[in-house]
Amino acid sequence: MSNKELYQLTNVGKTFQGPTEKIEILRGVNLSVAEGESVAVLGASGSGKSTLLHILGTLDSATKGDIRFAGRDLNSLSQGFKAVLRNKEIGFIFQFHYLLPEFNTLENVAMPAIIGGHSRQKAMEMADEAVGMVGLGKRKDFKVTTLSGGERQRAAIARAILLRPRVVLADEPTGNLDERNGRTIAEVLAALNAELGMTLVVVTHNADLADSMSRRLELRAGELYAQS
C-alpha cells in the first residue's frame, strides 16, 4: 500500500430536503484513503453509507466540505469531467449486477472499454483477461442469464476492473448472495486488491468481506468512526 493519498475528505456534510424539514445524512465526515488501501464502511440502514459512496464516486455531491480525489477538487469539476473520471478512474460494483441479458459474459464485461473508445477487438481482449482474473474464464461465452448469482456478481467485478481504475467502490456487493457465494466475492476482491494494488472502498454488512479489508470504519447517524 502506498502512503500517497487518493481520497481526502474534510468536514463533509450532506443534507436532503424532506417534506417538512431538512434531513442531515452526513455530518462532519473526515476521511483519508491511501492508494492501494482497502476500506470497509459498516453501519445500520439509513446511516449514510451509500450516500458517502456515491459522493466518493461523483454520483452525488456533498452539501458542504472539501473532497479531493488524487489532488483534484471534486466540487469544482464539471459534470462532463466527472463522467470521464467515472469511466476511466473509478470502478463501481453494486448490489445488483446490472448486466445486459442479451449479451454474453465477455460482451458485458467489455462494455466500459467499448464506451471508452477502444476497438471491439481490443475491448474483448481486455475483457478476456478480466474474466480470467475473477475465475470466469470457462463461462465467458455464456449468456449472463445462465450464470449463477455469484457468477453474475463476479462478472460485474470484472467489468468494474476492466479499465484498471484507481479505485473500486462497492455498495453491498454480497447483499443478494448466499453465505458461500458471499465468501467467494470477498476472496476475489481481496485478491484483486493484493495483486493489482487497486484501492477498494466497500460498503457492506458481510463480516467476511469487512474482515478481509485493511481498515474498518463505521457510520453512525451520519458520523464516521474508526472501528477496532
Short mmCIF file of C-alpha atoms in Angstrom, two decimals:
data_model
loop_
_atom_site.label_atom_id
_atom_site.label_comp_id
_atom_site.label_asym_id
_atom_site.label_seq_id
_atom_site.Cartn_x
_atom_site.Cartn_y
_atom_site.Cartn_z
CA MET A 1 0.00 0.00 0.00
CA SER A 2 1.23 3.48 -0.91
CA ASN A 3 1.41 6.39 1.50
CA LYS A 4 0.02 8.62 -1.23
CA GLU A 5 -3.50 9.84 -0.53
CA LEU A 6 -6.14 9.05 -3.13
CA TYR A 7 -9.13 10.50 -1.27
CA GLN A 8 -9.12 13.32 1.23
CA LEU A 9 -12.46 14.41 2.72
CA THR A 10 -12.64 17.30 5.17
CA ASN A 11 -15.77 18.19 7.15
CA VAL A 12 -18.08 16.73 4.50
CA GLY A 13 -21.82 17.01 5.02
CA LYS A 14 -24.90 16.04 3.03
CA THR A 15 -28.40 17.35 3.61
CA PHE A 16 -31.64 16.45 1.83
CA GLN A 17 -34.84 18.46 1.87
CA GLY A 18 -37.59 16.36 3.42
CA PRO A 19 -41.34 17.06 3.20
CA THR A 20 -41.27 19.42 6.17
CA GLU A 21 -37.63 19.86 7.15
CA LYS A 22 -34.05 19.28 6.08
CA ILE A 23 -32.57 15.86 6.83
CA GLU A 24 -28.86 15.63 7.60
CA ILE A 25 -27.49 12.39 6.15
CA LEU A 26 -23.75 13.02 6.65
CA ARG A 27 -22.15 15.41 9.11
CA GLY A 28 -18.53 16.39 9.66
CA VAL A 29 -17.07 13.43 7.78
CA ASN A 30 -13.27 13.41 7.68
CA LEU A 31 -11.67 10.60 5.72
CA SER A 32 -8.33 9.84 4.11
CA VAL A 33 -7.88 6.81 1.85
CA ALA A 34 -4.40 5.90 0.60
CA GLU A 35 -3.56 4.45 -2.81
CA GLY A 36 -3.86 0.67 -2.64
CA GLU A 37 -5.76 0.64 0.64
CA SER A 38 -8.88 -1.47 1.22
CA VAL A 39 -11.54 0.07 3.44
CA ALA A 40 -14.83 -1.37 4.70
CA VAL A 41 -17.61 1.01 5.69
CA LEU A 42 -20.20 -0.51 8.00
CA GLY A 43 -23.32 0.88 9.63
CA ALA A 44 -27.04 0.43 10.10
CA SER A 45 -29.50 1.04 7.28
CA GLY A 46 -30.02 4.76 6.81
CA SER A 47 -26.68 5.69 8.39
CA GLY A 48 -25.42 7.32 5.17
CA LYS A 49 -23.16 4.57 3.79
CA SER A 50 -24.45 4.57 0.24
CA THR A 51 -24.62 8.37 0.18
CA LEU A 52 -20.95 8.54 1.16
CA LEU A 53 -20.02 6.03 -1.55
CA HIS A 54 -21.98 7.97 -4.17
CA ILE A 55 -20.15 11.16 -3.18
CA LEU A 56 -16.79 9.37 -3.48
CA GLY A 57 -17.83 8.17 -6.93
CA THR A 58 -19.09 11.60 -8.08
CA LEU A 59 -22.61 10.19 -8.50
CA ASP A 60 -23.75 12.72 -5.88
CA SER A 61 -22.40 15.95 -4.45
CA ALA A 62 -21.81 16.98 -0.85
CA THR A 63 -23.74 19.89 0.59
CA LYS A 64 -20.62 21.16 2.30
CA GLY A 65 -16.98 20.27 2.89
CA ASP A 66 -13.90 19.61 0.79
CA ILE A 67 -13.49 16.45 -1.32
CA ARG A 68 -10.28 15.68 -3.17
CA PHE A 69 -9.51 12.74 -5.43
CA ALA A 70 -5.86 12.37 -6.43
CA GLY A 71 -5.40 16.01 -5.52
CA ARG A 72 -8.32 17.23 -7.63
CA ASP A 73 -11.13 19.21 -6.03
CA LEU A 74 -14.25 17.21 -6.94
CA ASN A 75 -16.54 20.09 -6.02
CA SER A 76 -15.04 22.24 -8.78
CA LEU A 77 -15.28 19.69 -11.62
CA SER A 78 -17.89 19.92 -14.37
CA GLN A 79 -20.42 17.11 -14.81
CA GLY A 80 -18.72 16.19 -18.08
CA PHE A 81 -15.31 15.84 -16.46
CA LYS A 82 -16.85 13.81 -13.63
CA ALA A 83 -18.30 11.42 -16.22
CA VAL A 84 -14.85 10.97 -17.78
CA LEU A 85 -13.39 10.39 -14.31
CA ARG A 86 -16.00 7.73 -13.53
CA ASN A 87 -15.33 5.85 -16.76
CA LYS A 88 -11.53 5.92 -16.54
CA GLU A 89 -10.52 6.07 -12.89
CA ILE A 90 -13.43 4.84 -10.76
CA GLY A 91 -14.97 1.37 -10.95
CA PHE A 92 -18.37 0.58 -9.46
CA ILE A 93 -19.87 -2.63 -8.10
CA PHE A 94 -23.47 -2.57 -6.89
CA GLN A 95 -25.69 -4.99 -5.00
CA PHE A 96 -27.43 -5.77 -8.30
CA HIS A 97 -25.12 -6.62 -11.17
CA TYR A 98 -26.83 -4.59 -13.95
CA LEU A 99 -25.61 -6.97 -16.64
CA LEU A 100 -27.36 -6.88 -20.03
CA PRO A 101 -29.24 -10.17 -20.58
CA GLU A 102 -28.97 -10.11 -24.39
CA PHE A 103 -25.16 -10.31 -24.26
CA ASN A 104 -22.75 -12.96 -23.05
CA THR A 105 -20.33 -12.59 -20.15
CA LEU A 106 -17.41 -11.33 -22.23
CA GLU A 107 -19.53 -8.76 -24.08
CA ASN A 108 -20.94 -7.41 -20.83
CA VAL A 109 -17.51 -7.07 -19.27
CA ALA A 110 -16.16 -5.34 -22.39
CA MET A 111 -18.78 -2.55 -22.32
CA PRO A 112 -16.72 0.12 -20.46
CA ALA A 113 -13.86 -0.27 -22.94
CA ILE A 114 -16.18 -0.01 -25.94
CA ILE A 115 -17.87 3.06 -24.47
CA GLY A 116 -14.42 4.48 -23.73
CA GLY A 117 -13.45 4.34 -27.40
CA HIS A 118 -11.44 1.11 -27.65
CA SER A 119 -11.92 -1.08 -30.71
CA ARG A 120 -14.17 -4.10 -30.23
CA GLN A 121 -11.19 -6.43 -30.65
CA LYS A 122 -9.15 -4.62 -28.01
CA ALA A 123 -12.14 -4.41 -25.67
CA MET A 124 -12.75 -8.15 -25.96
CA GLU A 125 -9.08 -8.89 -25.28
CA MET A 126 -9.22 -6.75 -22.14
CA ALA A 127 -12.46 -8.43 -21.08
CA ASP A 128 -10.96 -11.88 -21.60
CA GLU A 129 -8.15 -11.02 -19.19
CA ALA A 130 -10.57 -9.55 -16.64
CA VAL A 131 -12.93 -12.54 -16.58
CA GLY A 132 -9.92 -14.79 -16.10
CA MET A 133 -8.87 -12.77 -13.07
CA VAL A 134 -12.22 -13.38 -11.37
CA GLY A 135 -12.32 -17.08 -12.28
CA LEU A 136 -14.96 -16.90 -15.02
CA GLY A 137 -12.83 -17.96 -17.98
CA LYS A 138 -14.94 -21.07 -18.59
CA ARG A 139 -18.15 -19.01 -18.56
CA LYS A 140 -17.04 -16.14 -20.80
CA ASP A 141 -19.18 -17.21 -23.79
CA PHE A 142 -22.29 -17.96 -21.71
CA LYS A 143 -25.31 -15.65 -21.76
CA VAL A 144 -25.45 -13.96 -18.36
CA THR A 145 -28.98 -15.32 -17.83
CA THR A 146 -27.42 -18.79 -17.48
CA LEU A 147 -24.94 -17.73 -14.79
CA SER A 148 -25.49 -18.24 -11.06
CA GLY A 149 -25.90 -15.23 -8.78
CA GLY A 150 -22.30 -15.47 -7.62
CA GLU A 151 -21.03 -15.77 -11.19
CA ARG A 152 -23.01 -12.70 -12.26
CA GLN A 153 -21.50 -10.68 -9.46
CA ARG A 154 -18.02 -11.85 -10.44
CA ALA A 155 -18.79 -10.67 -13.98
CA ALA A 156 -19.78 -7.30 -12.53
CA ILE A 157 -16.44 -7.17 -10.69
CA ALA A 158 -14.59 -7.99 -13.93
CA ARG A 159 -16.45 -5.14 -15.63
CA ALA A 160 -15.52 -2.77 -12.79
CA ILE A 161 -11.79 -3.55 -13.04
CA LEU A 162 -11.64 -3.72 -16.85
CA LEU A 163 -10.02 -0.30 -17.35
CA ARG A 164 -7.78 -0.72 -14.29
CA PRO A 165 -9.35 2.14 -12.34
CA ARG A 166 -7.51 3.73 -9.45
CA VAL A 167 -10.33 2.83 -7.09
CA VAL A 168 -13.25 0.40 -6.99
CA LEU A 169 -16.30 1.45 -4.99
CA ALA A 170 -18.58 -1.43 -3.98
CA ASP A 171 -22.05 -0.95 -2.50
CA GLU A 172 -23.17 -4.15 -0.71
CA PRO A 173 -21.59 -6.41 -3.38
CA THR A 174 -22.62 -9.56 -1.48
CA GLY A 175 -26.06 -8.32 -0.43
CA ASN A 176 -28.01 -10.59 -2.81
CA LEU A 177 -25.81 -13.66 -2.34
CA ASP A 178 -25.83 -16.65 -0.01
CA GLU A 179 -23.04 -17.15 2.51
CA ARG A 180 -20.86 -19.34 0.27
CA ASN A 181 -21.04 -17.01 -2.73
CA GLY A 182 -20.58 -14.01 -0.47
CA ARG A 183 -17.35 -15.53 0.84
CA THR A 184 -16.16 -16.13 -2.73
CA ILE A 185 -16.77 -12.48 -3.65
CA ALA A 186 -14.86 -11.38 -0.53
CA GLU A 187 -11.91 -13.54 -1.59
CA VAL A 188 -11.99 -12.21 -5.17
CA LEU A 189 -11.99 -8.57 -4.03
CA ALA A 190 -9.20 -9.15 -1.51
CA ALA A 191 -7.10 -10.88 -4.17
CA LEU A 192 -7.59 -8.04 -6.66
CA ASN A 193 -6.55 -5.51 -4.04
CA ALA A 194 -3.42 -7.54 -3.23
CA GLU A 195 -2.45 -8.41 -6.81
CA LEU A 196 -3.30 -5.17 -8.62
CA GLY A 197 -2.84 -2.71 -5.77
CA MET A 198 -6.30 -1.40 -6.62
CA THR A 199 -7.86 0.80 -3.94
CA LEU A 200 -11.13 -0.58 -2.56
CA VAL A 201 -13.87 1.17 -0.61
CA VAL A 202 -16.65 -1.28 0.25
CA VAL A 203 -19.98 -0.66 1.94
CA THR A 204 -21.07 -3.96 3.46
CA HIS A 205 -22.92 -5.88 6.16
CA ASN A 206 -20.88 -9.01 5.35
CA ALA A 207 -18.47 -9.86 8.18
CA ASP A 208 -16.16 -11.95 5.95
CA LEU A 209 -15.88 -9.13 3.44
CA ALA A 210 -15.30 -6.48 6.12
CA ASP A 211 -12.65 -8.64 7.80
CA SER A 212 -10.76 -9.00 4.51
CA MET A 213 -10.28 -5.22 4.25
CA SER A 214 -7.25 -3.49 5.77
CA ARG A 215 -9.38 -0.96 7.66
CA ARG A 216 -12.93 -0.88 9.02
CA LEU A 217 -14.96 2.28 9.51
CA GLU A 218 -18.48 2.73 10.83
CA LEU A 219 -21.11 5.34 10.09
CA ARG A 220 -23.44 6.12 12.96
CA ALA A 221 -26.18 8.65 12.34
CA GLY A 222 -24.13 10.28 9.60
CA GLU A 223 -20.86 10.49 11.55
CA LEU A 224 -17.81 8.38 10.64
CA TYR A 225 -15.83 6.46 13.26
CA ALA A 226 -12.86 4.09 13.15
CA GLN A 227 -13.79 0.56 14.21
CA SER A 228 -11.37 -1.50 16.25
#
